[in-house]
Amino acid sequence: MHPSLPPSLTNISQEISVGTLTQKAMMASGCKGKDSWPELVGAEGKVAKATIERENPLVTALILHIGAPITQDLRFDRVRVWVNTNGIVTWIPVIA
């Protein structure tokens, strides 16, 4: 058992890497509802945002242009919707 892990995470069978949980382990421990939208690649960013927030009301979808600076923290209430210069979704939106 890792001393810095809360009891609710001690049964996760993922590895601890450099003192932090992997994203996969974090997702398994706290993500509620739908967590990815591969069907939205190629859609308009605004349509994707509305769809994501309708399908999982626990998250807020943020439209970001490719190359925009972001934080590296994992939040279960955020979905980044990456769009190109035409506003089209280019990557699978996932909780991040």
PDB file of C-alpha atoms in Angstrom:
ATOM      1  CA  MET A   1       0.000   0.000   0.000  1.00  0.00           C
ATOM      2  CA  HIS A   2       1.328   3.408  -0.976  1.00  0.00           C
ATOM      3  CA  PRO A   3       1.306   5.831   2.012  1.00  0.00           C
ATOM      4  CA  SER A   4       0.024   8.824   0.019  1.00  0.00           C
ATOM      5  CA  LEU A   5      -2.945   7.025  -1.552  1.00  0.00           C
ATOM      6  CA  PRO A   6      -6.382   7.451  -0.019  1.00  0.00           C
ATOM      7  CA  PRO A   7      -8.009   4.156   1.020  1.00  0.00           C
ATOM      8  CA  SER A   8     -10.460   4.366  -1.898  1.00  0.00           C
ATOM      9  CA  LEU A   9      -7.583   4.021  -4.379  1.00  0.00           C
ATOM     10  CA  THR A  10      -5.603   1.224  -2.758  1.00  0.00           C
ATOM     11  CA  ASN A  11      -7.385  -1.526  -4.705  1.00  0.00           C
ATOM     12  CA  ILE A  12      -6.634  -0.094  -8.130  1.00  0.00           C
ATOM     13  CA  SER A  13      -4.400  -2.523  -9.986  1.00  0.00           C
ATOM     14  CA  GLN A  14      -2.459   0.171 -11.853  1.00  0.00           C
ATOM     15  CA  GLU A  15       1.178   1.026 -11.272  1.00  0.00           C
ATOM     16  CA  ILE A  16       2.319   4.124  -9.426  1.00  0.00           C
ATOM     17  CA  SER A  17       4.696   6.070 -11.654  1.00  0.00           C
ATOM     18  CA  VAL A  18       6.981   8.781 -10.266  1.00  0.00           C
ATOM     19  CA  GLY A  19       4.683   9.230  -7.272  1.00  0.00           C
ATOM     20  CA  THR A  20       1.507   9.840  -9.288  1.00  0.00           C
ATOM     21  CA  LEU A  21      -1.249   7.600 -10.549  1.00  0.00           C
ATOM     22  CA  THR A  22      -1.395   6.949 -14.241  1.00  0.00           C
ATOM     23  CA  GLN A  23      -4.238   8.665 -16.092  1.00  0.00           C
ATOM     24  CA  LYS A  24      -5.895   5.291 -16.681  1.00  0.00           C
ATOM     25  CA  ALA A  25      -5.941   4.548 -12.949  1.00  0.00           C
ATOM     26  CA  MET A  26      -7.293   7.997 -12.161  1.00  0.00           C
ATOM     27  CA  MET A  27     -10.049   7.585 -14.741  1.00  0.00           C
ATOM     28  CA  ALA A  28     -11.019   4.216 -13.275  1.00  0.00           C
ATOM     29  CA  SER A  29     -11.194   5.656  -9.788  1.00  0.00           C
ATOM     30  CA  GLY A  30     -13.337   8.747 -10.274  1.00  0.00           C
ATOM     31  CA  CYS A  31     -14.817   9.231 -13.721  1.00  0.00           C
ATOM     32  CA  LYS A  32     -18.610   9.096 -13.815  1.00  0.00           C
ATOM     33  CA  GLY A  33     -20.681   8.746 -16.979  1.00  0.00           C
ATOM     34  CA  LYS A  34     -19.481   8.712 -20.568  1.00  0.00           C
ATOM     35  CA  ASP A  35     -15.792   9.637 -20.795  1.00  0.00           C
ATOM     36  CA  SER A  36     -14.907   9.722 -24.511  1.00  0.00           C
ATOM     37  CA  TRP A  37     -16.608  10.732 -27.752  1.00  0.00           C
ATOM     38  CA  PRO A  38     -14.775   9.223 -30.771  1.00  0.00           C
ATOM     39  CA  GLU A  39     -17.865   9.757 -32.920  1.00  0.00           C
ATOM     40  CA  LEU A  40     -17.340  13.540 -32.720  1.00  0.00           C
ATOM     41  CA  VAL A  41     -14.055  13.623 -34.651  1.00  0.00           C
ATOM     42  CA  GLY A  42     -14.864  15.600 -37.803  1.00  0.00           C
ATOM     43  CA  ALA A  43     -17.812  17.442 -36.221  1.00  0.00           C
ATOM     44  CA  GLU A  44     -17.994  21.184 -35.604  1.00  0.00           C
ATOM     45  CA  GLY A  45     -16.506  22.123 -32.235  1.00  0.00           C
ATOM     46  CA  LYS A  46     -19.673  23.884 -31.049  1.00  0.00           C
ATOM     47  CA  VAL A  47     -21.795  20.849 -31.923  1.00  0.00           C
ATOM     48  CA  ALA A  48     -19.314  18.573 -30.138  1.00  0.00           C
ATOM     49  CA  LYS A  49     -19.383  20.765 -27.012  1.00  0.00           C
ATOM     50  CA  ALA A  50     -23.191  20.685 -26.869  1.00  0.00           C
ATOM     51  CA  THR A  51     -23.283  16.915 -27.458  1.00  0.00           C
ATOM     52  CA  ILE A  52     -20.708  16.176 -24.757  1.00  0.00           C
ATOM     53  CA  GLU A  53     -22.427  18.354 -22.161  1.00  0.00           C
ATOM     54  CA  ARG A  54     -25.806  16.799 -23.007  1.00  0.00           C
ATOM     55  CA  GLU A  55     -24.506  13.209 -22.821  1.00  0.00           C
ATOM     56  CA  ASN A  56     -22.565  13.780 -19.580  1.00  0.00           C
ATOM     57  CA  PRO A  57     -23.937  16.730 -17.588  1.00  0.00           C
ATOM     58  CA  LEU A  58     -21.157  16.276 -15.002  1.00  0.00           C
ATOM     59  CA  VAL A  59     -18.569  17.739 -17.403  1.00  0.00           C
ATOM     60  CA  THR A  60     -17.845  21.048 -19.079  1.00  0.00           C
ATOM     61  CA  ALA A  61     -16.469  20.841 -22.610  1.00  0.00           C
ATOM     62  CA  LEU A  62     -13.794  23.372 -23.545  1.00  0.00           C
ATOM     63  CA  ILE A  63     -13.104  24.153 -27.196  1.00  0.00           C
ATOM     64  CA  LEU A  64      -9.365  24.594 -27.763  1.00  0.00           C
ATOM     65  CA  HIS A  65      -7.345  25.201 -30.900  1.00  0.00           C
ATOM     66  CA  ILE A  66      -4.528  22.783 -31.634  1.00  0.00           C
ATOM     67  CA  GLY A  67      -1.366  24.048 -29.967  1.00  0.00           C
ATOM     68  CA  ALA A  68      -3.138  26.025 -27.243  1.00  0.00           C
ATOM     69  CA  PRO A  69      -1.338  25.882 -23.885  1.00  0.00           C
ATOM     70  CA  ILE A  70      -3.010  23.681 -21.277  1.00  0.00           C
ATOM     71  CA  THR A  71      -2.480  22.563 -17.705  1.00  0.00           C
ATOM     72  CA  GLN A  72      -1.402  18.969 -17.084  1.00  0.00           C
ATOM     73  CA  ASP A  73      -3.846  18.281 -14.250  1.00  0.00           C
ATOM     74  CA  LEU A  74      -6.497  15.583 -14.593  1.00  0.00           C
ATOM     75  CA  ARG A  75     -10.035  16.744 -13.880  1.00  0.00           C
ATOM     76  CA  PHE A  76     -13.090  14.533 -14.068  1.00  0.00           C
ATOM     77  CA  ASP A  77     -15.340  17.498 -14.881  1.00  0.00           C
ATOM     78  CA  ARG A  78     -13.508  18.687 -18.002  1.00  0.00           C
ATOM     79  CA  VAL A  79     -13.417  17.550 -21.617  1.00  0.00           C
ATOM     80  CA  ARG A  80     -11.051  19.251 -24.019  1.00  0.00           C
ATOM     81  CA  VAL A  81     -12.413  19.528 -27.552  1.00  0.00           C
ATOM     82  CA  TRP A  82      -9.453  20.090 -29.879  1.00  0.00           C
ATOM     83  CA  VAL A  83     -10.336  21.866 -33.120  1.00  0.00           C
ATOM     84  CA  ASN A  84      -8.407  22.982 -36.197  1.00  0.00           C
ATOM     85  CA  THR A  85      -8.480  26.472 -37.720  1.00  0.00           C
ATOM     86  CA  ASN A  86     -11.834  25.634 -39.333  1.00  0.00           C
ATOM     87  CA  GLY A  87     -13.388  24.733 -35.965  1.00  0.00           C
ATOM     88  CA  ILE A  88     -13.519  21.001 -36.751  1.00  0.00           C
ATOM     89  CA  VAL A  89     -12.773  18.424 -34.019  1.00  0.00           C
ATOM     90  CA  THR A  90      -9.449  16.735 -34.790  1.00  0.00           C
ATOM     91  CA  TRP A  91      -8.830  14.481 -31.761  1.00  0.00           C
ATOM     92  CA  ILE A  92     -11.153  12.259 -29.759  1.00  0.00           C
ATOM     93  CA  PRO A  93     -12.635  14.345 -26.940  1.00  0.00           C
ATOM     94  CA  VAL A  94     -11.965  12.661 -23.574  1.00  0.00           C
ATOM     95  CA  ILE A  95     -12.262  13.597 -19.927  1.00  0.00           C
ATOM     96  CA  ALA A  96      -8.923  15.125 -18.960  1.00  0.00           C
TER      97      ALA A  96
END
